[in-house]
Amino acid sequence: MPEVIFPLDSTKPFTEQKLTGHNRWHPDIPPVATLKRGESYRIDCREWFDGAIKNDDSADDIRDAPLNRVHALSGPFRIEGAEPGDLLIVDILDVGPIPQEEGPLAGQGWGYTGIFAQKNGGSFLVDQFPDAYKAVWDFRGGECTSRHIPGVTFTGMVHPGLMGTAPSSELLKTWNKREGDLIATEPNRVPPLALPPEPDSAILGSLSGADFDRVAGEAARTAPPRENGGNQDIKNFTKGSRVFYPVYVSGASLSMGDLHFSQGDGEITFCGGIEMGGFIDIHVDVIKGGMDTYGVSENAIFMPGRNGPVYSEWLAFSGTSVTLDGEQRYLDSHLSYQRAILHAIDYLAKFGWSKEQAYLLLGAAPIEGRFSGVVDIPNSCATVYLPTEIFDVDIRPSASGPMQVDPGMGAPRAMNPG
């Protein structure tokens, strides 16, 4: 096993660990350790809400999720020899739940999927699902099942939802300016158009005093993906992947976290995939001057691993850029994917699952989403591929009609969601 460079104790909160990570992006957050080029390391990662979500049958914790706290990131790590303009190579050697532990922290043999309430960020289908729901998944080897969504079993596609390098001061200013301009177009929108810097609940490594206050007021939230990588939530970013990150500051300041046991394309429930804590083993190296050499001046490129689950039979649903009210939109691929997902939800409901159970399942299982046609005016076409082998019943259309499943207790809904 590689050297554990960032250990975490599951019994302690994130801020009481031996090393303190962070939950904001800023070039002045001090590195916690130095990684040598050509070497391999193990990094423990905390569940993104630092234990706020429980293994129970209530969704009140999803409704009240402390968004100002996310993400609990391991790092930043200084990479020996990395300088602005280089490309940082990160190989994911292994990634998984917290090894050989069972307990109350997500990652200790279980994880969760949540639909966020509208007032707490909403989801991809916030208009149709405005309230908070939760599903807890139990891990057994590489597979998972849920008491909240009976009748399905699937193999995890474990990956870090978030990994990236620190922005330069100039890039950080660019982020804050363009996102601030967007917020200003509709400042009272719920959910908001973007998240401005937020000092409340900021975790900034070893910074203290005036430096902490300054950085807390400038640092970018970790919710969206940006030029540095960040919260990209790419389900194929699995064991065996190699990623090339732009380097914007001396030492790169690499950070990571937000591990998922599994996820469907799009992380459509927002509190999506199957959230957990765990570990990631990485190997690092540097391509000097690689940003100019390969034209990778912004946004990482990566080579997916070959270790995801192998499913061979699929049922696919399509959607076009027409709203539920029948309004025609011009080549709106975002809307097309929403409609494809809604068609899949309506279909699964015919077998006995509630629509909320179906939605949570599509956020957690390794569905494949594709933009299938983006040029045929006025309608774009998006598709979602659902692996049929994950179901206990045959979900393919047949003359005998849909087989009925026992939906069990269903997915918990938050009390007093409004």
Short mmCIF file of C-alpha atoms in Angstrom, two decimals:
data_model
loop_
_atom_site.label_atom_id
_atom_site.label_comp_id
_atom_site.label_asym_id
_atom_site.label_seq_id
_atom_site.Cartn_x
_atom_site.Cartn_y
_atom_site.Cartn_z
CA MET A 1 0.00 0.00 0.00
CA PRO A 2 1.31 3.50 -0.77
CA GLU A 3 2.26 5.89 2.01
CA VAL A 4 -0.80 7.49 3.62
CA ILE A 5 0.00 11.17 3.14
CA PHE A 6 -3.37 12.51 4.37
CA PRO A 7 -4.88 10.25 7.07
CA LEU A 8 -8.40 10.71 8.45
CA ASP A 9 -9.90 9.37 11.67
CA SER A 10 -13.55 8.43 11.09
CA THR A 11 -14.44 9.26 14.71
CA LYS A 12 -13.41 12.92 14.43
CA PRO A 13 -14.86 15.87 12.47
CA PHE A 14 -12.92 17.14 9.48
CA THR A 15 -11.59 20.19 11.34
CA GLU A 16 -10.20 18.09 14.22
CA GLN A 17 -7.97 15.83 12.13
CA LYS A 18 -4.20 15.61 12.27
CA LEU A 19 -4.03 17.60 9.03
CA THR A 20 -6.63 20.22 8.12
CA GLY A 21 -7.99 20.24 4.58
CA HIS A 22 -10.13 22.93 3.00
CA ASN A 23 -13.50 23.65 1.37
CA ARG A 24 -12.74 26.68 -0.81
CA TRP A 25 -10.43 27.43 -3.78
CA HIS A 26 -7.70 30.03 -3.26
CA PRO A 27 -4.00 30.14 -4.21
CA ASP A 28 -2.98 31.22 -0.69
CA ILE A 29 -4.22 28.11 1.14
CA PRO A 30 -0.97 26.50 2.35
CA PRO A 31 -0.13 22.98 1.14
CA VAL A 32 -0.42 20.25 3.78
CA ALA A 33 2.33 18.07 2.27
CA THR A 34 4.64 17.70 -0.72
CA LEU A 35 4.23 14.88 -3.24
CA LYS A 36 7.31 13.81 -5.18
CA ARG A 37 7.15 13.31 -8.92
CA GLY A 38 7.09 9.65 -9.86
CA GLU A 39 5.85 8.54 -6.43
CA SER A 40 2.55 7.01 -5.27
CA TYR A 41 0.46 8.04 -2.26
CA ARG A 42 -2.75 7.14 -0.44
CA ILE A 43 -5.07 10.01 0.47
CA ASP A 44 -8.06 9.55 2.78
CA CYS A 45 -11.14 11.55 1.77
CA ARG A 46 -14.02 12.69 3.94
CA GLU A 47 -17.64 12.45 2.81
CA TRP A 48 -18.52 15.85 1.32
CA PHE A 49 -20.87 16.93 4.15
CA ASP A 50 -18.45 15.76 6.89
CA GLY A 51 -20.93 13.32 8.43
CA ALA A 52 -24.07 15.48 8.40
CA ILE A 53 -26.09 12.83 6.52
CA LYS A 54 -27.21 9.80 8.54
CA ASN A 55 -27.97 6.15 7.81
CA ASP A 56 -31.66 6.39 8.73
CA ASP A 57 -35.13 6.58 7.21
CA SER A 58 -35.54 10.37 7.28
CA ALA A 59 -34.67 12.94 4.63
CA ASP A 60 -34.66 15.86 7.05
CA ASP A 61 -30.85 15.86 6.95
CA ILE A 62 -30.93 16.26 3.16
CA ARG A 63 -33.43 19.11 3.53
CA ASP A 64 -31.15 20.81 6.08
CA ALA A 65 -27.84 19.89 4.45
CA PRO A 66 -25.14 22.48 5.37
CA LEU A 67 -24.13 23.62 1.89
CA ASN A 68 -21.74 26.27 3.22
CA ARG A 69 -19.57 23.40 4.53
CA VAL A 70 -18.90 21.62 1.25
CA HIS A 71 -16.73 20.18 -0.06
CA ALA A 72 -14.49 18.64 2.60
CA LEU A 73 -11.34 18.36 0.45
CA SER A 74 -8.08 16.58 1.17
CA GLY A 75 -5.12 18.82 0.43
CA PRO A 76 -3.86 20.97 -1.05
CA PHE A 77 -0.72 19.06 -1.95
CA ARG A 78 2.37 20.69 -3.36
CA ILE A 79 3.76 18.74 -6.31
CA GLU A 80 7.53 18.81 -6.44
CA GLY A 81 8.76 20.71 -9.49
CA ALA A 82 5.36 21.82 -10.81
CA GLU A 83 5.22 25.39 -12.09
CA PRO A 84 2.60 27.51 -13.89
CA GLY A 85 2.30 26.38 -17.50
CA ASP A 86 3.03 22.73 -16.73
CA LEU A 87 0.59 19.85 -16.97
CA LEU A 88 0.15 17.79 -13.83
CA ILE A 89 -0.31 14.05 -14.45
CA VAL A 90 -2.43 12.23 -11.87
CA ASP A 91 -2.94 8.47 -12.19
CA ILE A 92 -5.76 6.98 -10.12
CA LEU A 93 -4.28 3.69 -8.94
CA ASP A 94 -7.17 2.72 -6.69
CA VAL A 95 -10.22 4.29 -5.05
CA GLY A 96 -12.84 2.92 -2.69
CA PRO A 97 -14.89 3.24 0.52
CA ILE A 98 -13.26 3.48 3.94
CA PRO A 99 -11.35 0.18 4.18
CA GLN A 100 -12.55 -2.44 6.67
CA GLU A 101 -14.77 -0.12 8.68
CA GLU A 102 -18.48 -0.23 9.50
CA GLY A 103 -20.17 2.61 11.30
CA PRO A 104 -22.26 5.79 11.17
CA LEU A 105 -20.12 7.69 8.67
CA ALA A 106 -20.95 7.44 4.96
CA GLY A 107 -18.25 5.24 3.48
CA GLN A 108 -18.27 2.82 6.43
CA GLY A 109 -20.11 0.17 4.45
CA TRP A 110 -22.84 2.45 3.14
CA GLY A 111 -23.53 5.64 1.21
CA TYR A 112 -26.48 7.81 0.24
CA THR A 113 -28.20 9.61 -2.62
CA GLY A 114 -30.36 12.68 -2.08
CA ILE A 115 -32.70 14.91 -4.01
CA PHE A 116 -32.09 18.45 -2.83
CA ALA A 117 -35.05 20.67 -1.98
CA GLN A 118 -35.46 23.72 -4.18
CA LYS A 119 -34.47 26.15 -1.44
CA ASN A 120 -31.26 24.19 -0.85
CA GLY A 121 -30.02 24.14 -4.43
CA GLY A 122 -32.62 21.97 -6.12
CA SER A 123 -31.76 19.31 -8.66
CA PHE A 124 -31.71 18.75 -12.40
CA LEU A 125 -35.50 18.24 -12.25
CA VAL A 126 -36.23 20.78 -9.52
CA ASP A 127 -39.57 21.85 -11.02
CA GLN A 128 -40.91 18.30 -10.94
CA PHE A 129 -39.20 17.28 -7.66
CA PRO A 130 -39.02 20.37 -5.40
CA ASP A 131 -38.79 18.49 -2.07
CA ALA A 132 -35.98 16.61 -0.33
CA TYR A 133 -35.72 12.81 -0.55
CA LYS A 134 -33.02 10.30 0.39
CA ALA A 135 -31.96 6.74 -0.36
CA VAL A 136 -29.35 4.84 1.67
CA TRP A 137 -27.27 2.19 -0.12
CA ASP A 138 -25.49 -0.74 1.52
CA PHE A 139 -22.20 -1.95 0.05
CA ARG A 140 -21.32 -5.60 -0.28
CA GLY A 141 -18.07 -6.10 -2.09
CA GLY A 142 -18.34 -4.13 -5.30
CA GLU A 143 -22.16 -4.14 -5.35
CA CYS A 144 -24.84 -2.10 -3.63
CA THR A 145 -28.51 -2.38 -2.72
CA SER A 146 -30.97 -0.04 -1.00
CA ARG A 147 -33.83 -0.68 1.41
CA HIS A 148 -35.35 2.50 0.00
CA ILE A 149 -35.34 1.28 -3.62
CA PRO A 150 -35.95 -2.49 -3.56
CA GLY A 151 -35.50 -4.65 -6.62
CA VAL A 152 -32.18 -3.36 -7.92
CA THR A 153 -28.54 -4.39 -7.44
CA PHE A 154 -25.62 -2.90 -9.33
CA THR A 155 -21.85 -2.76 -9.34
CA GLY A 156 -20.27 0.45 -8.16
CA MET A 157 -18.34 2.72 -10.51
CA VAL A 158 -16.20 4.30 -7.79
CA HIS A 159 -14.66 7.69 -8.56
CA PRO A 160 -13.74 11.05 -7.02
CA GLY A 161 -16.37 13.62 -7.89
CA LEU A 162 -13.88 16.43 -7.32
CA MET A 163 -10.19 16.85 -8.06
CA GLY A 164 -8.31 19.92 -9.21
CA THR A 165 -5.46 22.36 -8.90
CA ALA A 166 -5.51 25.79 -7.25
CA PRO A 167 -6.35 28.84 -9.36
CA SER A 168 -3.92 31.70 -9.74
CA SER A 169 -4.94 35.04 -8.21
CA GLU A 170 -5.84 36.28 -11.70
CA LEU A 171 -7.95 33.22 -12.48
CA LEU A 172 -9.73 33.47 -9.13
CA LYS A 173 -10.64 37.08 -9.89
CA THR A 174 -11.99 35.98 -13.27
CA TRP A 175 -14.20 33.36 -11.62
CA ASN A 176 -15.58 35.78 -9.05
CA LYS A 177 -16.23 38.48 -11.67
CA ARG A 178 -18.04 36.34 -14.21
CA GLU A 179 -20.09 34.46 -11.60
CA GLY A 180 -20.90 37.69 -9.78
CA ASP A 181 -22.11 39.20 -13.05
CA LEU A 182 -24.37 36.19 -13.56
CA ILE A 183 -25.83 36.45 -10.05
CA ALA A 184 -26.54 40.15 -10.64
CA THR A 185 -28.89 39.32 -13.53
CA GLU A 186 -31.33 37.65 -11.08
CA PRO A 187 -30.01 38.16 -7.54
CA ASN A 188 -33.05 36.76 -5.71
CA ARG A 189 -33.44 33.56 -7.71
CA VAL A 190 -34.11 30.30 -5.83
CA PRO A 191 -32.04 28.25 -6.39
CA PRO A 192 -29.36 30.88 -7.09
CA LEU A 193 -27.62 31.21 -10.45
CA ALA A 194 -24.19 30.85 -8.79
CA LEU A 195 -22.57 30.86 -5.35
CA PRO A 196 -20.45 33.88 -4.38
CA PRO A 197 -17.57 33.68 -1.87
CA GLU A 198 -18.95 32.79 1.57
CA PRO A 199 -16.80 33.21 4.71
CA ASP A 200 -19.32 31.33 6.85
CA SER A 201 -18.11 27.75 7.48
CA ALA A 202 -14.98 28.28 5.38
CA ILE A 203 -12.17 25.79 6.10
CA LEU A 204 -8.81 27.07 4.86
CA GLY A 205 -6.14 24.67 6.03
CA SER A 206 -3.70 26.19 8.48
CA LEU A 207 -4.58 29.83 7.77
CA SER A 208 -5.56 31.97 10.74
CA GLY A 209 -6.10 35.56 11.78
CA ALA A 210 -6.11 38.31 9.17
CA ASP A 211 -4.95 35.95 6.42
CA PHE A 212 -7.91 33.68 7.12
CA ASP A 213 -10.37 36.57 7.01
CA ARG A 214 -8.97 37.90 3.73
CA VAL A 215 -8.92 34.54 1.98
CA ALA A 216 -12.38 33.60 3.29
CA GLY A 217 -13.79 36.71 1.65
CA GLU A 218 -12.13 36.00 -1.70
CA ALA A 219 -12.07 32.21 -2.01
CA ALA A 220 -14.31 30.50 -4.57
CA ARG A 221 -16.87 27.90 -3.62
CA THR A 222 -16.10 24.35 -4.74
CA ALA A 223 -19.57 23.51 -6.10
CA PRO A 224 -19.01 24.00 -9.87
CA PRO A 225 -16.42 22.64 -12.26
CA ARG A 226 -14.05 25.27 -13.63
CA GLU A 227 -10.80 25.58 -15.58
CA ASN A 228 -8.88 23.85 -12.79
CA GLY A 229 -11.05 20.71 -12.97
CA GLY A 230 -12.91 20.85 -9.67
CA ASN A 231 -16.33 19.33 -9.13
CA GLN A 232 -16.72 17.70 -12.53
CA ASP A 233 -18.58 14.60 -11.28
CA ILE A 234 -17.46 12.41 -14.18
CA LYS A 235 -18.55 8.84 -13.48
CA ASN A 236 -15.88 7.34 -15.78
CA PHE A 237 -13.09 8.95 -13.73
CA THR A 238 -12.39 5.57 -12.13
CA LYS A 239 -9.50 3.36 -11.08
CA GLY A 240 -6.97 3.29 -13.91
CA SER A 241 -7.76 6.82 -15.14
CA ARG A 242 -5.00 9.26 -16.01
CA VAL A 243 -5.80 12.98 -15.84
CA PHE A 244 -3.81 16.00 -17.03
CA TYR A 245 -4.44 19.19 -15.04
CA PRO A 246 -3.33 22.71 -15.96
CA VAL A 247 -0.97 24.16 -13.36
CA TYR A 248 -1.65 27.79 -12.39
CA VAL A 249 0.45 28.21 -9.22
CA SER A 250 3.88 27.09 -8.11
CA GLY A 251 3.52 23.54 -6.76
CA ALA A 252 0.09 23.07 -8.42
CA SER A 253 -1.73 22.73 -5.05
CA LEU A 254 -3.69 19.59 -5.92
CA SER A 255 -6.82 18.72 -3.91
CA MET A 256 -9.49 16.02 -4.09
CA GLY A 257 -12.58 14.56 -2.44
CA ASP A 258 -16.32 14.02 -2.90
CA LEU A 259 -15.98 10.28 -3.49
CA HIS A 260 -18.87 8.40 -5.10
CA PHE A 261 -19.51 4.65 -4.93
CA SER A 262 -21.51 5.01 -8.15
CA GLN A 263 -23.22 7.70 -10.22
CA GLY A 264 -25.29 8.11 -13.35
CA ASP A 265 -24.21 10.56 -16.05
CA GLY A 266 -25.07 14.09 -14.95
CA GLU A 267 -25.36 13.47 -11.19
CA ILE A 268 -28.95 14.47 -11.83
CA THR A 269 -30.25 14.60 -8.26
CA PHE A 270 -27.46 17.10 -7.29
CA CYS A 271 -26.83 15.36 -3.94
CA GLY A 272 -26.14 12.68 -6.40
CA GLY A 273 -24.31 9.52 -7.11
CA ILE A 274 -23.80 7.51 -3.94
CA GLU A 275 -21.91 9.83 -1.62
CA MET A 276 -19.27 8.39 0.72
CA GLY A 277 -15.92 8.85 2.36
CA GLY A 278 -13.01 6.60 1.48
CA PHE A 279 -9.51 6.57 0.04
CA ILE A 280 -7.77 7.27 -3.24
CA ASP A 281 -4.32 6.07 -4.30
CA ILE A 282 -2.58 8.32 -6.81
CA HIS A 283 0.71 8.60 -8.70
CA VAL A 284 1.87 12.05 -9.80
CA ASP A 285 4.20 13.46 -12.41
CA VAL A 286 4.63 16.65 -14.45
CA ILE A 287 4.94 17.55 -18.14
CA LYS A 288 7.05 20.69 -18.19
CA GLY A 289 5.47 23.41 -20.35
CA GLY A 290 2.66 21.02 -21.20
CA MET A 291 -0.11 23.62 -21.25
CA ASP A 292 1.36 25.33 -24.33
CA THR A 293 2.72 22.13 -25.87
CA TYR A 294 -0.72 20.49 -25.97
CA GLY A 295 -2.96 23.56 -25.99
CA VAL A 296 -4.48 22.62 -22.65
CA SER A 297 -4.74 26.13 -21.27
CA GLU A 298 -7.99 25.48 -19.45
CA ASN A 299 -9.96 22.43 -18.32
CA ALA A 300 -8.35 19.07 -17.68
CA ILE A 301 -8.23 16.21 -20.16
CA PHE A 302 -8.22 12.58 -19.07
CA MET A 303 -7.98 8.97 -20.14
CA PRO A 304 -10.76 6.90 -18.53
CA GLY A 305 -9.90 3.76 -16.63
CA ARG A 306 -11.03 0.31 -17.71
CA ASN A 307 -12.36 -0.87 -14.36
CA GLY A 308 -16.00 0.16 -14.41
CA PRO A 309 -18.88 -2.35 -14.40
CA VAL A 310 -19.56 -4.08 -17.70
CA TYR A 311 -23.22 -4.09 -18.72
CA SER A 312 -24.22 -5.36 -22.14
CA GLU A 313 -27.99 -4.85 -22.30
CA TRP A 314 -29.67 -1.46 -22.15
CA LEU A 315 -33.06 0.18 -22.46
CA ALA A 316 -32.69 3.69 -23.86
CA PHE A 317 -35.04 6.67 -23.60
CA SER A 318 -34.93 9.79 -25.75
CA GLY A 319 -36.06 13.35 -25.26
CA THR A 320 -36.34 16.45 -27.41
CA SER A 321 -36.21 20.18 -26.72
CA VAL A 322 -39.93 20.67 -26.10
CA THR A 323 -41.11 21.68 -22.63
CA LEU A 324 -43.76 19.79 -20.65
CA ASP A 325 -46.14 22.61 -21.60
CA GLY A 326 -45.49 22.04 -25.29
CA GLU A 327 -43.26 25.08 -25.87
CA GLN A 328 -40.72 24.60 -28.64
CA ARG A 329 -37.12 25.47 -27.69
CA TYR A 330 -34.26 25.83 -30.15
CA LEU A 331 -31.68 23.03 -29.88
CA ASP A 332 -31.84 23.04 -26.08
CA SER A 333 -29.83 19.92 -25.22
CA HIS A 334 -30.17 20.53 -21.50
CA LEU A 335 -33.95 20.37 -21.84
CA SER A 336 -33.70 17.32 -24.10
CA TYR A 337 -31.79 15.41 -21.42
CA GLN A 338 -34.33 16.45 -18.81
CA ARG A 339 -37.13 15.08 -21.00
CA ALA A 340 -35.26 11.80 -21.58
CA ILE A 341 -34.82 11.39 -17.81
CA LEU A 342 -38.49 12.17 -17.19
CA HIS A 343 -39.50 9.57 -19.77
CA ALA A 344 -37.35 6.99 -17.97
CA ILE A 345 -38.90 7.92 -14.61
CA ASP A 346 -42.45 7.64 -15.98
CA TYR A 347 -41.59 4.26 -17.47
CA LEU A 348 -40.12 2.82 -14.26
CA ALA A 349 -43.15 4.03 -12.31
CA LYS A 350 -45.25 1.58 -14.36
CA PHE A 351 -43.44 -1.27 -12.56
CA GLY A 352 -44.42 -0.09 -9.09
CA TRP A 353 -41.58 2.17 -8.00
CA SER A 354 -42.54 5.71 -7.01
CA LYS A 355 -41.28 8.47 -9.25
CA GLU A 356 -38.98 9.62 -6.45
CA GLN A 357 -37.48 6.13 -6.18
CA ALA A 358 -36.96 6.05 -9.94
CA TYR A 359 -35.30 9.47 -9.90
CA LEU A 360 -32.94 8.54 -7.06
CA LEU A 361 -32.06 5.31 -8.88
CA LEU A 362 -31.19 7.17 -12.08
CA GLY A 363 -28.90 9.47 -10.10
CA ALA A 364 -27.08 6.58 -8.46
CA ALA A 365 -26.92 3.75 -11.02
CA PRO A 366 -24.36 3.86 -13.88
CA ILE A 367 -26.77 5.16 -16.53
CA GLU A 368 -25.25 6.64 -19.66
CA GLY A 369 -26.41 10.01 -20.94
CA ARG A 370 -25.68 11.22 -24.45
CA PHE A 371 -26.35 14.23 -26.62
CA SER A 372 -27.50 12.28 -29.65
CA GLY A 373 -28.46 15.05 -32.07
CA VAL A 374 -27.57 18.74 -31.77
CA VAL A 375 -27.95 20.06 -35.34
CA ASP A 376 -31.46 19.21 -36.55
CA ILE A 377 -33.39 22.42 -35.95
CA PRO A 378 -35.44 23.07 -33.95
CA ASN A 379 -35.11 19.91 -31.80
CA SER A 380 -32.00 18.56 -30.18
CA CYS A 381 -32.18 14.93 -29.08
CA ALA A 382 -30.70 13.51 -25.88
CA THR A 383 -30.76 9.91 -24.74
CA VAL A 384 -30.34 8.06 -21.48
CA TYR A 385 -29.28 4.40 -21.42
CA LEU A 386 -30.45 2.28 -18.49
CA PRO A 387 -28.71 -1.09 -17.88
CA THR A 388 -31.47 -3.69 -17.70
CA GLU A 389 -29.29 -6.20 -15.84
CA ILE A 390 -29.45 -4.23 -12.58
CA PHE A 391 -33.14 -5.04 -12.05
CA ASP A 392 -34.63 -8.07 -10.33
CA VAL A 393 -37.52 -8.01 -12.84
CA ASP A 394 -37.46 -7.80 -16.62
CA ILE A 395 -38.14 -4.15 -17.46
CA ARG A 396 -38.22 -4.64 -21.23
CA PRO A 397 -41.60 -3.94 -22.90
CA SER A 398 -43.59 -7.10 -23.56
CA ALA A 399 -47.11 -8.21 -24.42
CA SER A 400 -47.65 -9.35 -20.82
CA GLY A 401 -47.23 -5.84 -19.45
CA PRO A 402 -44.94 -4.52 -16.70
CA MET A 403 -44.14 -6.88 -13.84
CA GLN A 404 -44.91 -5.28 -10.48
CA VAL A 405 -42.29 -4.85 -7.77
CA ASP A 406 -42.79 -4.30 -4.07
CA PRO A 407 -41.59 -0.70 -3.54
CA GLY A 408 -41.04 -1.35 0.15
CA MET A 409 -40.98 1.63 2.50
CA GLY A 410 -40.18 3.95 -0.39
CA ALA A 411 -37.72 6.83 -0.40
CA PRO A 412 -37.96 9.00 2.74
CA ARG A 413 -39.29 12.52 2.16
CA ALA A 414 -38.29 15.38 4.43
CA MET A 415 -40.92 16.53 6.89
CA ASN A 416 -42.19 20.09 6.41
CA PRO A 417 -40.19 20.41 3.18
CA GLY A 418 -41.32 23.96 2.52
#
